Coordinates of C-alpha atoms (C1' of nucleotides) in Angstrom, one line a residue:
Chain A
X9 CA -20.5 -20.3 23.6
X10 CA -23.3 -19.2 21.7
X11 CA -25.1 -21.5 19.8
X12 CA -25.7 -19.8 16.5
X13 CA -22.8 -18.1 14.3
X14 CA -22.4 -16.8 10.7
X15 CA -19.0 -16.4 9.6
X16 CA -18.0 -14.3 6.6
X17 CA -14.3 -13.6 4.8
X18 CA -13.8 -10.8 2.6
X19 CA -15.6 -11.0 -0.6
X20 CA -13.2 -12.1 -3.7
X21 CA -13.2 -9.6 -6.4
X22 CA -14.3 -11.3 -9.6
X23 CA -11.7 -9.7 -11.6
X24 CA -9.0 -12.3 -11.5
X25 CA -8.0 -15.9 -9.6
X26 CA -7.5 -16.6 -6.1
X27 CA -3.9 -16.5 -4.9
X28 CA -2.1 -17.9 -1.7
X29 CA -2.4 -14.2 -0.3
X30 CA -6.4 -14.1 -0.2
X31 CA -6.3 -17.6 1.1
X32 CA -4.1 -17.1 4.2
X33 CA -5.3 -14.1 5.7
X34 CA -9.4 -14.4 5.3
X35 CA -10.3 -17.9 3.5
X36 CA -8.6 -20.6 5.6
X37 CA -8.9 -19.1 9.0
X38 CA -12.6 -18.6 8.8
X39 CA -12.9 -22.4 7.6
X40 CA -10.8 -23.6 10.0
X41 CA -12.7 -21.7 12.6
X42 CA -16.2 -22.7 11.1
X43 CA -15.2 -26.5 11.3
X44 CA -14.2 -25.6 14.5
X45 CA -17.5 -24.1 15.9
X46 CA -19.7 -26.9 13.9
X47 CA -17.4 -29.7 15.9
X48 CA -18.7 -27.8 18.8
X49 CA -22.4 -28.2 18.0
X50 CA -22.7 -24.6 16.7
X51 CA -25.1 -24.0 14.2
X52 CA -22.4 -22.1 12.1
X53 CA -22.7 -20.9 8.4
X54 CA -19.8 -19.8 6.5
X55 CA -21.4 -17.9 3.6
X56 CA -19.1 -15.9 1.3
X57 CA -20.3 -13.9 -2.4
X58 CA -18.3 -12.7 -5.6
X59 CA -17.7 -9.4 -5.4
X60 CA -19.3 -8.2 -9.0
X61 CA -19.3 -4.5 -9.3
X62 CA -17.1 -1.9 -9.8
X63 CA -14.9 0.1 -12.1
X64 CA -12.3 -1.8 -12.6
X65 CA -14.2 -4.9 -13.5
X66 CA -16.2 -2.6 -15.7
X67 CA -13.0 -1.9 -17.8
X68 CA -11.3 -5.8 -17.8
X69 CA -14.7 -7.1 -19.5
X70 CA -15.1 -3.9 -21.8
X71 CA -11.4 -4.5 -22.7
X72 CA -12.0 -8.7 -23.4
X73 CA -15.5 -8.0 -25.4
X74 CA -17.6 -9.6 -22.8
X75 CA -20.7 -8.3 -20.7
X76 CA -20.0 -7.8 -17.3
X77 CA -22.1 -9.9 -16.3
X78 CA -20.5 -12.7 -18.0
X79 CA -17.1 -11.8 -17.3
X80 CA -18.2 -12.1 -13.6
X81 CA -20.1 -15.1 -13.9
X82 CA -16.7 -17.0 -15.1
X83 CA -14.8 -15.6 -12.0
X84 CA -17.5 -16.7 -9.6
X85 CA -17.6 -19.9 -10.8
X86 CA -13.7 -20.4 -10.8
X87 CA -13.2 -19.2 -7.6
X88 CA -15.6 -21.4 -6.2
X89 CA -13.8 -24.4 -7.7
X90 CA -10.4 -23.1 -6.2
X91 CA -12.0 -22.9 -3.1
X92 CA -13.4 -26.1 -3.1
X93 CA -10.2 -27.8 -4.4
X94 CA -8.9 -26.0 -0.8
X95 CA -11.2 -27.4 1.1
X96 CA -12.6 -24.2 2.0
X97 CA -16.2 -25.4 2.6
X98 CA -18.8 -22.4 2.4
X99 CA -22.2 -23.4 3.0
X100 CA -23.2 -21.0 0.5
X101 CA -21.5 -19.0 -2.1
X102 CA -23.4 -16.2 -4.2
X103 CA -22.3 -13.2 -5.5
X104 CA -23.2 -9.2 -4.7
X105 CA -25.0 -9.1 -8.1
X106 CA -27.9 -11.5 -7.1
X107 CA -31.0 -10.1 -7.1
X108 CA -31.7 -10.4 -3.6
X109 CA -28.5 -8.4 -3.0
X110 CA -29.8 -5.5 -5.1
X111 CA -33.0 -5.3 -3.8
X112 CA -31.2 -5.4 0.0
X113 CA -29.0 -2.5 -1.3
X114 CA -31.6 -1.0 -2.4
X115 CA -33.9 -0.9 1.0
X116 CA -31.0 -0.2 3.2
X117 CA -30.0 3.0 0.9
X118 CA -33.6 3.8 1.3
X119 CA -33.7 3.7 4.9
X120 CA -30.8 5.5 5.3
X121 CA -32.0 8.6 3.5
X122 CA -34.8 8.1 5.1
X123 CA -33.7 8.4 8.6
X124 CA -31.5 11.5 7.0
X125 CA -28.2 9.9 6.6
X126 CA -27.9 10.7 3.0
X127 CA -27.6 14.0 1.2
X128 CA -26.7 15.2 -2.6
X129 CA -24.1 17.2 -3.5
X130 CA -22.5 18.4 -6.7
X131 CA -18.8 17.4 -7.1
X132 CA -16.4 18.0 -10.1
X133 CA -15.3 14.5 -12.3
X134 CA -13.5 13.8 -15.3
X135 CA -15.3 13.6 -18.3
X136 CA -14.3 12.1 -21.6
X137 CA -16.3 13.4 -24.3
X138 CA -14.7 10.9 -27.1
X139 CA -16.3 8.0 -24.9
X140 CA -19.0 10.1 -23.6
X141 CA -18.8 8.8 -19.5
X142 CA -17.8 9.9 -16.7
X143 CA -14.5 9.0 -15.7
X144 CA -14.0 7.6 -11.9
X145 CA -11.1 6.5 -10.1
X146 CA -9.6 4.2 -12.5
X147 CA -10.6 5.4 -15.6
X148 CA -8.2 8.3 -15.1
X149 CA -4.5 8.0 -15.6
X150 CA -1.9 10.6 -15.6
X151 CA 1.5 11.2 -13.4
X152 CA 1.8 11.3 -10.2
X153 CA 1.7 14.6 -8.7
X154 CA 5.0 13.7 -6.2
X155 CA 6.9 11.0 -7.6
X156 CA 6.8 11.9 -11.3
X157 CA 5.6 8.5 -12.3
X158 CA 3.8 8.4 -15.5
X159 CA 1.0 5.9 -16.5
X160 CA -0.4 6.1 -12.8
X161 CA -4.0 5.6 -11.7
X162 CA -5.7 8.6 -10.6
X163 CA -6.6 6.7 -7.2
X164 CA -3.6 5.2 -6.4
X165 CA 0.0 5.8 -7.5
X166 CA 1.7 2.1 -7.4
X167 CA 5.2 3.7 -7.6
X168 CA 5.5 5.8 -4.7
X169 CA 2.2 4.3 -2.9
X170 CA 0.5 7.7 -2.3
X171 CA -2.9 8.7 -3.0
X172 CA -3.2 12.0 -5.7
X173 CA -5.6 15.1 -4.5
X174 CA -5.2 15.5 -8.2
X175 CA -3.4 13.6 -10.9
X176 CA -1.3 15.7 -13.8
X177 CA -1.8 15.4 -17.2
X178 CA -4.8 13.4 -17.2
X179 CA -5.8 11.0 -19.5
X180 CA -8.6 8.8 -20.2
X181 CA -7.9 5.2 -19.9
X182 CA -10.1 4.0 -22.6
X183 CA -8.9 6.1 -25.4
X184 CA -6.0 8.3 -24.0
X185 CA -7.5 11.4 -24.8
X186 CA -7.7 14.1 -22.4
X187 CA -10.7 14.2 -20.1
X188 CA -12.7 17.4 -19.1
X189 CA -14.3 18.5 -15.8
X190 CA -18.0 17.9 -15.4
X191 CA -20.1 18.7 -12.8
X192 CA -22.1 15.6 -11.6
X193 CA -24.3 14.7 -8.7
X194 CA -23.4 12.3 -6.1
X195 CA -24.8 11.1 -2.9
X196 CA -22.8 10.8 0.5
X197 CA -23.5 8.9 3.6
X198 CA -23.0 11.4 6.5
X199 CA -20.2 9.1 8.2
X200 CA -19.5 12.2 10.1
X201 CA -22.5 11.5 12.3
X202 CA -21.5 8.3 13.5
X203 CA -18.0 9.4 15.0
X204 CA -19.6 8.8 19.1
X205 CA -21.5 5.8 18.1
X206 CA -18.7 4.0 16.6
X207 CA -16.5 4.8 19.1
X208 CA -19.0 3.6 21.6
X209 CA -19.4 0.4 20.0
X210 CA -15.7 -0.1 19.6
X211 CA -15.0 0.2 23.5
X212 CA -17.5 -2.3 24.1
X213 CA -16.5 -5.1 21.9
X214 CA -14.6 -6.6 23.6
X215 CA -13.8 -9.3 20.9
X216 CA -12.3 -7.0 18.2
X217 CA -8.3 -7.0 18.7
X218 CA -6.7 -3.9 20.3
X219 CA -4.2 -3.2 17.9
X220 CA -7.0 -2.5 15.2
X221 CA -9.1 -1.1 17.5
X222 CA -6.9 1.8 18.1
X223 CA -5.8 2.1 14.9
X224 CA -10.0 2.4 14.2
X225 CA -10.2 5.0 17.3
X226 CA -7.7 7.5 15.7
X227 CA -9.0 7.6 12.4
X228 CA -12.1 8.6 14.2
X229 CA -10.5 11.2 16.7
X230 CA -8.8 12.5 13.8
X231 CA -12.2 13.3 12.4
X232 CA -14.4 11.5 9.9
X233 CA -15.3 12.8 6.0
X234 CA -18.5 11.7 4.7
X235 CA -18.3 9.2 2.4
X236 CA -19.1 9.4 -1.3
X237 CA -21.5 6.4 -2.6
X238 CA -22.1 6.4 -6.2
X239 CA -19.9 6.4 -8.8
X240 CA -20.9 7.7 -12.7
X241 CA -20.8 3.9 -14.5
X242 CA -23.3 1.5 -15.5
X243 CA -22.3 -1.5 -13.7
X244 CA -23.6 -1.2 -10.0
X245 CA -26.6 -1.2 -8.2
X246 CA -28.9 1.2 -9.5
X247 CA -29.8 3.8 -7.1
X248 CA -33.6 3.8 -6.0
X249 CA -34.5 7.3 -6.7
X250 CA -35.8 9.4 -9.7
X251 CA -33.2 10.9 -12.0
X252 CA -30.2 9.1 -11.4
X253 CA -30.0 7.3 -14.6
X254 CA -26.1 6.4 -15.3
X255 CA -25.3 6.4 -11.7
X256 CA -25.0 3.3 -9.3
X257 CA -23.6 2.4 -5.9
X258 CA -19.9 2.8 -5.2
X259 CA -18.7 -0.9 -4.6
X260 CA -17.9 -0.6 -1.1
X261 CA -21.5 0.4 -0.4
X262 CA -23.1 -2.5 -2.0
X263 CA -20.8 -5.7 -1.4
X264 CA -20.5 -6.0 2.7
X265 CA -24.1 -5.9 2.3
X266 CA -24.5 -9.2 0.6
X267 CA -23.0 -10.7 4.3
X268 CA -26.4 -10.2 5.4
X269 CA -28.4 -10.6 1.9
X270 CA -26.7 -13.8 1.3
X271 CA -27.1 -15.1 4.8
X272 CA -30.6 -14.0 5.1
X273 CA -31.4 -15.9 1.5
X274 CA -29.3 -18.9 2.2
X275 CA -31.1 -19.1 5.4
X276 CA -34.6 -18.5 4.1
X277 CA -34.3 -21.1 1.8
X278 CA -33.5 -23.8 4.5
X279 CA -36.6 -22.5 6.1
X280 CA -35.1 -20.9 9.0
X281 CA -36.1 -17.0 9.4
X282 CA -33.1 -15.5 8.4
X283 CA -33.2 -12.2 10.0
X284 CA -33.7 -13.4 13.1
X285 CA -31.0 -15.8 13.1
X286 CA -28.8 -12.9 11.9
X287 CA -29.5 -11.0 14.9
X288 CA -29.2 -13.9 17.6
X289 CA -26.1 -15.2 16.3
X290 CA -22.4 -14.4 16.7
X291 CA -21.2 -12.9 13.4
X292 CA -17.8 -13.3 12.4
X293 CA -16.2 -11.4 9.6
X294 CA -12.6 -12.4 8.6
X295 CA -10.8 -9.9 6.5
X296 CA -7.1 -8.5 5.7
X297 CA -5.9 -5.9 7.1
X298 CA -6.4 -3.7 3.4
X299 CA -9.7 -3.4 4.6
X300 CA -10.0 -2.3 8.2
X301 CA -11.4 0.9 7.1
X302 CA -14.4 -0.4 5.7
X303 CA -15.4 -2.5 7.8
X304 CA -14.9 -1.4 10.9
X305 CA -15.9 2.1 10.0
X306 CA -18.3 2.1 7.3
X307 CA -20.1 -1.4 7.7
X308 CA -20.7 -0.9 11.4
X309 CA -21.8 2.9 10.5
X310 CA -24.3 1.6 7.9
X311 CA -25.7 -0.7 10.3
X312 CA -25.8 2.0 12.9
X313 CA -27.8 4.0 10.6
X314 CA -30.2 1.0 10.6
X315 CA -30.8 1.5 14.5
X316 CA -28.9 -1.7 14.3
X317 CA -31.6 -3.6 12.2
X318 CA -28.8 -6.1 11.5
X319 CA -26.8 -6.7 14.8
X320 CA -23.2 -5.5 14.2
X321 CA -20.4 -7.9 13.8
X322 CA -18.9 -9.7 17.1
X323 CA -15.6 -10.7 15.6
X324 CA -13.7 -9.2 12.9
X325 CA -10.4 -11.3 12.6
X326 CA -7.7 -9.0 10.8
X327 CA -4.8 -11.0 9.4
X328 CA -1.9 -9.2 8.1
X329 CA -0.6 -9.8 4.5
X330 CA 1.3 -12.9 3.0
X331 CA 4.6 -11.9 1.3
X332 CA 6.5 -14.6 -0.7
X333 CA 10.1 -15.0 -0.4
X334 CA 10.0 -11.9 2.1
X335 CA 8.5 -10.0 -1.0
X336 CA 4.9 -7.8 -1.7
X337 CA 2.8 -10.3 -4.1
X338 CA 2.2 -8.7 -7.0
X339 CA 0.5 -10.3 -10.0
X340 CA 1.8 -7.5 -12.5
X341 CA 5.5 -8.7 -12.1
X342 CA 4.3 -12.4 -11.8
X343 CA 5.1 -12.7 -7.6
X344 CA 2.5 -14.6 -7.0
X345 CA 1.6 -18.2 -6.7
X346 CA -1.8 -19.1 -7.6
X347 CA -3.8 -21.5 -5.4
X348 CA -4.8 -23.6 -8.3
X349 CA -1.2 -24.0 -9.2
X350 CA -0.4 -24.3 -5.6
X351 CA -2.8 -27.3 -5.7
X352 CA -1.5 -28.7 -8.4
X353 CA 2.2 -29.5 -6.6
X354 CA 0.8 -30.2 -3.3
X355 CA -2.2 -31.7 -1.1
X356 CA -4.8 -28.9 0.0
X357 CA -3.7 -30.1 3.7
X358 CA -0.2 -29.2 3.2
X359 CA -1.1 -25.8 2.1
X360 CA -3.4 -25.6 4.9
X361 CA -0.8 -26.8 7.6
X362 CA 1.6 -24.0 6.4
X363 CA -0.3 -21.3 6.3
X364 CA -2.2 -21.6 9.6
X365 CA 1.2 -22.6 11.1
X366 CA 2.6 -19.3 10.2
X367 CA -0.5 -17.2 10.8
X368 CA -0.6 -15.0 13.9
X369 CA -3.8 -13.3 15.1
X370 CA -2.5 -10.1 14.4
X371 CA -2.0 -7.6 11.5
X372 CA 1.7 -8.9 11.1
X373 CA 2.7 -10.0 7.7
X374 CA 3.5 -13.5 7.4
X375 CA 6.0 -14.8 4.7
X376 CA 5.9 -17.8 2.3
X377 CA 8.8 -19.1 2.0
X378 CA 9.4 -22.6 -0.3
X379 CA 12.6 -24.1 1.9
X380 CA 10.6 -23.1 5.4
X381 CA 7.7 -24.8 3.9
X382 CA 9.2 -27.9 3.0
X383 CA 10.9 -28.0 6.1
X384 CA 8.0 -27.4 8.3
X385 CA 5.9 -30.1 6.1
X386 CA 9.1 -32.5 6.3
X387 CA 9.5 -32.3 10.1
X388 CA 6.5 -30.7 11.3
X389 CA 3.4 -32.8 9.6
X390 CA 5.6 -35.8 8.4
X391 CA 8.7 -36.2 11.2
X392 CA 6.3 -35.3 14.0
X393 CA 2.4 -36.2 13.3
X394 CA 2.4 -38.2 10.1
X395 CA 5.4 -40.5 11.8
X396 CA 3.5 -40.7 15.4
X397 CA 0.7 -42.5 13.8
X398 CA 2.2 -44.4 11.2
X399 CA 4.3 -46.2 14.2
X400 CA 1.9 -46.6 16.8
X401 CA -0.9 -47.8 13.9
X402 CA 1.8 -49.8 12.3
X403 CA 3.1 -51.5 15.2
X404 CA -0.6 -52.6 16.2
X405 CA -0.6 -54.3 13.4
X406 CA 2.6 -55.9 13.2
X407 CA 2.3 -56.9 17.2
X408 CA -1.0 -57.2 18.0
X409 CA -2.8 -58.3 14.4
X410 CA -4.6 -54.8 14.6
X411 CA -6.6 -55.7 17.2
X412 CA -5.7 -53.2 20.6
X413 CA -4.9 -55.0 23.4
X414 CA -6.4 -54.9 26.8
X415 CA -4.5 -52.5 28.8
X416 CA -2.1 -53.7 31.9
X417 CA -2.7 -50.8 35.1
X418 CA -1.3 -47.8 34.4
X419 CA 2.2 -46.6 35.7
X420 CA 2.6 -43.4 36.8
X421 CA 4.0 -42.6 32.9
X422 CA 0.7 -44.0 31.5
X423 CA -1.3 -42.0 33.9
X424 CA 0.2 -39.1 33.1
X425 CA -0.2 -39.8 29.3
X426 CA -4.0 -40.4 29.8
X427 CA -4.5 -36.7 31.4
X428 CA -2.8 -35.7 28.4
X429 CA -5.5 -36.6 26.4
X430 CA -8.3 -35.8 28.8
X431 CA -6.8 -32.3 28.8
X432 CA -6.5 -31.7 24.8
X433 CA -10.1 -30.7 24.3
X434 CA -9.5 -27.8 26.7
X435 CA -6.0 -26.8 26.0
X436 CA -6.9 -26.6 22.6
X437 CA -10.3 -25.6 22.5
X438 CA -9.5 -22.3 24.7
X439 CA -6.9 -21.6 22.1
X440 CA -9.0 -21.9 19.1
X441 CA -11.9 -20.4 20.9
X442 CA -9.5 -17.0 21.0
X443 CA -8.8 -17.1 17.4
X444 CA -5.0 -18.3 17.8
X445 CA -5.3 -20.7 15.4
X446 CA -1.6 -21.2 15.0
X447 CA -1.2 -21.5 18.7
X448 CA -3.6 -24.0 19.1
X449 CA -2.2 -25.9 16.1
X450 CA 1.1 -25.9 17.5
X451 CA -1.0 -27.2 21.0
X452 CA -1.5 -30.5 18.7
X453 CA 1.9 -30.8 17.6
X454 CA 3.3 -30.6 21.3
X455 CA 0.5 -33.6 21.8
X456 CA 1.6 -35.7 19.0
X457 CA 5.7 -34.7 19.9
X458 CA 4.4 -35.8 23.5
X459 CA 3.5 -39.1 22.2
X460 CA 6.2 -39.8 20.2
X461 CA 8.3 -39.6 23.1
X462 CA 6.4 -41.5 25.3
X463 CA 6.4 -44.4 22.7
X464 CA 10.1 -44.3 23.1
X465 CA 10.3 -44.3 26.3
X466 CA 8.0 -47.1 26.7
X467 CA 10.2 -49.5 24.2
X468 CA 6.7 -51.5 23.3
X469 CA 8.8 -53.5 20.6
X470 CA 10.8 -55.0 23.4
X471 CA 7.3 -56.3 24.4
X472 CA 8.1 -56.0 27.7
X473 CA 5.5 -55.2 30.8
X474 CA 3.8 -52.1 30.0
X475 CA 3.4 -52.5 26.2
X476 CA -0.4 -53.4 26.0
X477 CA -0.6 -49.9 28.0
X478 CA 1.4 -47.8 25.7
X479 CA -0.4 -49.2 22.6
X480 CA -3.7 -48.8 24.1
X481 CA -3.3 -45.6 25.0
X482 CA -1.2 -44.6 21.8
X483 CA -4.3 -45.7 19.2
X484 CA -6.5 -43.3 21.4
X485 CA -4.0 -40.7 21.1
X486 CA -4.1 -40.9 17.4
X487 CA -8.2 -40.8 17.5
X488 CA -7.5 -37.7 19.3
X489 CA -5.6 -36.5 16.6
X490 CA -7.9 -37.0 14.3
X491 CA -10.5 -34.9 15.8
X492 CA -8.4 -32.5 17.1
X493 CA -6.9 -31.6 13.6
X494 CA -9.4 -32.1 11.6
X495 CA -10.6 -28.0 11.5
X496 CA -6.7 -28.0 9.8
X497 CA -6.5 -30.8 7.8
X498 CA -9.8 -32.2 7.3
X499 CA -8.5 -34.9 4.4
X500 CA -5.9 -35.9 6.4
X501 CA -8.4 -36.2 9.4
X502 CA -10.5 -38.5 7.6
X503 CA -7.9 -40.5 6.4
X504 CA -6.6 -41.4 10.2
X505 CA -10.2 -42.1 11.1
X506 CA -10.1 -44.6 8.2
X507 CA -7.0 -46.6 9.6
X508 CA -8.2 -46.5 13.0
X509 CA -11.3 -48.2 10.9
X510 CA -13.8 -46.0 12.8
X511 CA -17.5 -45.6 11.7
X512 CA -18.5 -42.3 10.1
X513 CA -16.8 -39.0 9.5
X514 CA -14.6 -37.1 11.9
X515 CA -16.7 -34.0 11.2
X516 CA -19.7 -35.3 12.8
X517 CA -18.0 -35.5 16.3
X518 CA -17.9 -33.3 19.3
X519 CA -14.8 -31.8 19.9
X520 CA -14.8 -32.8 23.4
X521 CA -14.5 -36.6 22.2
X522 CA -10.9 -36.1 21.3
X523 CA -10.7 -36.0 25.3
X524 CA -12.3 -39.4 25.8
X525 CA -10.6 -42.8 25.1
X526 CA -12.7 -44.1 22.6
X527 CA -11.4 -46.9 21.1
X528 CA -11.5 -49.9 23.5
X529 CA -9.6 -53.2 23.9
X530 CA -10.5 -55.7 21.1
X531 CA -11.3 -52.8 18.4
X532 CA -9.6 -54.0 14.9
X533 CA -7.5 -51.0 13.2
X534 CA -7.8 -51.0 9.7
X535 CA -4.6 -50.7 6.9
X536 CA -2.1 -48.7 8.3
X537 CA 0.0 -46.5 5.6
X538 CA 2.0 -43.5 5.1
X539 CA -0.1 -40.0 5.1
X540 CA 1.9 -37.9 3.5
X541 CA 4.9 -37.9 0.9
X542 CA 7.6 -36.2 2.2
X543 CA 8.5 -32.8 -0.1
X544 CA 11.6 -33.1 -2.0
X545 CA 14.1 -30.7 -2.6
X546 CA 14.4 -30.8 -6.3
X547 CA 10.7 -30.3 -6.7
X548 CA 11.0 -26.7 -4.4
X549 CA 13.9 -25.8 -6.5
X550 CA 11.6 -25.8 -9.9
X551 CA 9.0 -23.8 -7.9
X552 CA 11.0 -21.6 -7.2
X553 CA 12.3 -21.1 -10.7
X554 CA 8.8 -20.4 -12.1
X555 CA 8.7 -17.6 -9.5
X556 CA 11.2 -15.5 -11.5
X557 CA 9.5 -12.3 -11.7
X558 CA 8.9 -11.7 -15.6
X559 CA 10.2 -7.9 -15.6
X560 CA 11.9 -5.9 -13.0
X561 CA 10.3 -2.9 -11.9
Chain B
rA9 C1' 5.2 13.6 9.5
rG10 C1' 1.3 11.6 11.9
rC11 C1' -0.3 6.6 14.1
rG12 C1' 0.8 1.3 14.7
rG13 C1' 3.7 -3.0 14.9
rG14 C1' 8.6 -4.6 15.7
rG15 C1' 14.4 -5.8 17.2
rU16 C1' 15.1 -12.5 22.0
rG17 C1' 21.7 -18.0 20.5
rG18 C1' 23.6 -19.4 13.2
rG19 C1' 18.3 -19.1 10.6
rG20 C1' 12.7 -18.4 11.8
rA21 C1' 9.3 -17.9 16.2
rA22 C1' 7.0 -17.5 21.2
rG23 C1' 7.1 -15.6 26.3
rU24 C1' 6.1 -8.6 27.3
rC25 C1' -1.1 -6.8 28.6
rA26 C1' -1.5 -9.6 34.7
rG27 C1' 7.8 -8.3 36.7
rG28 C1' 10.1 -13.5 39.9
rU29 C1' 8.8 -20.6 39.1
rC30 C1' 11.8 -17.9 31.9
rA31 C1' 15.4 -18.0 28.9
rU32 C1' 11.6 -21.6 25.7
rC33 C1' 10.0 -23.8 20.7
rC34 C1' 11.5 -25.7 15.4
rC35 C1' 15.3 -25.7 11.7
rG36 C1' 20.4 -26.1 11.1
rG37 C1' 25.5 -28.1 14.5
rC38 C1' 28.0 -31.8 17.2
rG39 C1' 27.8 -36.3 20.0
rG40 C1' 25.0 -40.7 21.5
rG41 C1' 21.0 -44.1 21.4
rC42 C1' 16.9 -47.1 19.1
rU43 C1' 15.1 -49.9 15.2
rC44 C1' 7.7 -49.7 15.8
rA45 C1' 8.3 -45.8 12.1
rU46 C1' 8.7 -42.2 5.9
rA47 C1' 17.3 -41.8 6.9
rA48 C1' 11.7 -41.1 10.4
rC49 C1' 12.2 -41.1 16.4
rC50 C1' 14.5 -40.3 21.3
rC51 C1' 18.1 -38.4 24.8
rG52 C1' 22.4 -35.0 25.7
rC53 C1' 25.9 -31.2 24.0
rA54 C1' 27.4 -25.9 22.1
rA55 C1' 25.6 -21.3 21.2
rA56 C1' 21.7 -15.4 23.3
rU57 C1' 25.0 -9.6 28.5
rC58 C1' 16.5 -10.9 25.3
rA59 C1' 18.6 -3.3 20.2
rG60 C1' 21.5 0.8 23.2
rU61 C1' 21.4 3.4 27.6
rA62 C1' 19.6 5.8 31.8
rG63 C1' 15.6 4.7 36.0
rU64 C1' 11.7 2.2 39.0
rU65 C1' 12.2 -2.6 42.2
rC66 C1' 14.1 -6.9 46.8
rA67 C1' 14.1 -9.0 41.3
rA68 C1' 13.2 -6.9 34.3
rA69 C1' 13.9 -10.2 28.1
rU70 C1' 8.8 -8.1 31.1
rC71 C1' 7.1 -1.3 33.3
rU72 C1' 9.1 4.2 32.9
rA73 C1' 11.9 7.9 29.7
rC74 C1' 15.3 8.9 25.9
rU75 C1' 18.7 7.5 21.8
rC76 C1' 19.6 3.9 17.2
rC77 C1' 17.7 0.6 13.6
rC78 C1' 13.7 -2.3 10.7
rC79 C1' 8.6 -2.8 9.0
rG80 C1' 3.6 -1.8 8.0
rC81 C1' -0.7 1.9 7.4
rU82 C1' -2.7 7.1 6.3
rA83 C1' -9.7 6.9 3.4
rC84 C1' -13.1 6.8 -1.4
rC85 C1' -7.4 1.5 -3.5
rA86 C1' -12.6 -3.9 -3.9

RNA sequence: AGCGGGGUGGGGAAGUCAGGUCAUCCCGGCGGGCUCAUAACCCGCAAAUCAGUAGUUCAAAUCUACUCCCCGCUACCA
């Protein structure tokens, strides 16, 4: 395992609140992975930033009568607060509009330009004579030429999902006037040049998911198209060339560069050579499947265009989208649950547990279902794990006054049980390393379940022979569980740690410590109390009702 | 249309890459047990010709071909 790592997750676009879908596919898996790496002694840093530029933000800030800078500052702060409440622990959360990123983007552009990967081309753009501005992407609305739906954006029809070549009956989305067509000079990145080297990189990188690779390689085979990297708006990274007034870089040119610029800024501030660290670390970019194109083509192509001055990613864990009660999440139809809202109902660990448990390491969509949530929390988190912790510690309290007894000689069952503890770190660890967080979590639950059986089988409450060994091993298993479960549900892990009356924080331990019998006889436990409260059906029904779509479409 | 992913007991999933030791896990149902534990926990039972058809093989949920369904993506959408 590389002892250095930089972890990023897709940047939250600074124009709305974080919802369950965001955290499920990217932020939570990234956070769990980072915590795991840190326990393994990896110098791992999880960096992220708000994605501040672009047309939708500009339009929305204009509507709200704010400057775009004010507008994104608000969302940057709010997103960070929401993430923190969910125990997504960034080492650094910055923004794409930072001076460091702007300078970095301009530098990258200059280098790509010098290397001959950029060219200028005149294109025809919509222009509004009334508002005196060019109208890229979402500034133009009209009728979808395919399904004839009215009032659709020029870059995407939400009704049929297609991308119109040219929208019918175009109107400026600001004033409603029909725009005219004007020439505008844009810069293009020669993505075409990188087909072969991208293909080679994809072939050689063994960590990338096979299905995603295949998908991207098909795109490459069908021929890449050069990429328009500029826009005629005012809110973005300025182009470092003469005669480019009123133009900025397109958001997808600058935002992923913030992975690098933010990491380097953070590391340099810490007194570490950021660039050197970047190039010697394992690089992880956690993303949702909607931005595969950008992360498997644009991002690596740009780095290749700089002769890999900054290392290409080693891992791009790509996960599917979250559906809600089997329907697509949609803010405009009120079919979504905000992260902040959810955390008002249940502890962060409930959601962390559930979202990891249902989330495979693949592009498959996953579904949030309120009833399923209640069942899994009640039966798995509480009935299995919470119950074992509570009965093991509670019993020790009752029968031995909280003092861990001296074990007797182990019988076969005890030895088998001890072996379970010794195998745990490797069993769970190998799954974690392969990014199978859901399976790793399941493995931990199996471990807990095994101990429920063991405890039952030994019947220590009858105080027969073997009682002391059973209690001794069970208490140690609780300690192992606390360490193993920490990356997933850190607050609860720490609670267990306190009930065990062990020093320090779980986060400071080594991963392999979970396979050691770290509690000796004579150790005095702390107070034992239930870790979790049940999810009540009546509550669930209430939250379900709040989901009723405000307006059917 | 192209590409990708699926169809496994009542519900939800794993297993398919490396064929046999595979039909597993969770929920639900039924019956029993325990009382340390949040009506939690433990044991047992019922229930699947692993979408269909044909093939390869001593052996197929797993490989091949075809068919029928479902879902996703398709580039400037952040």
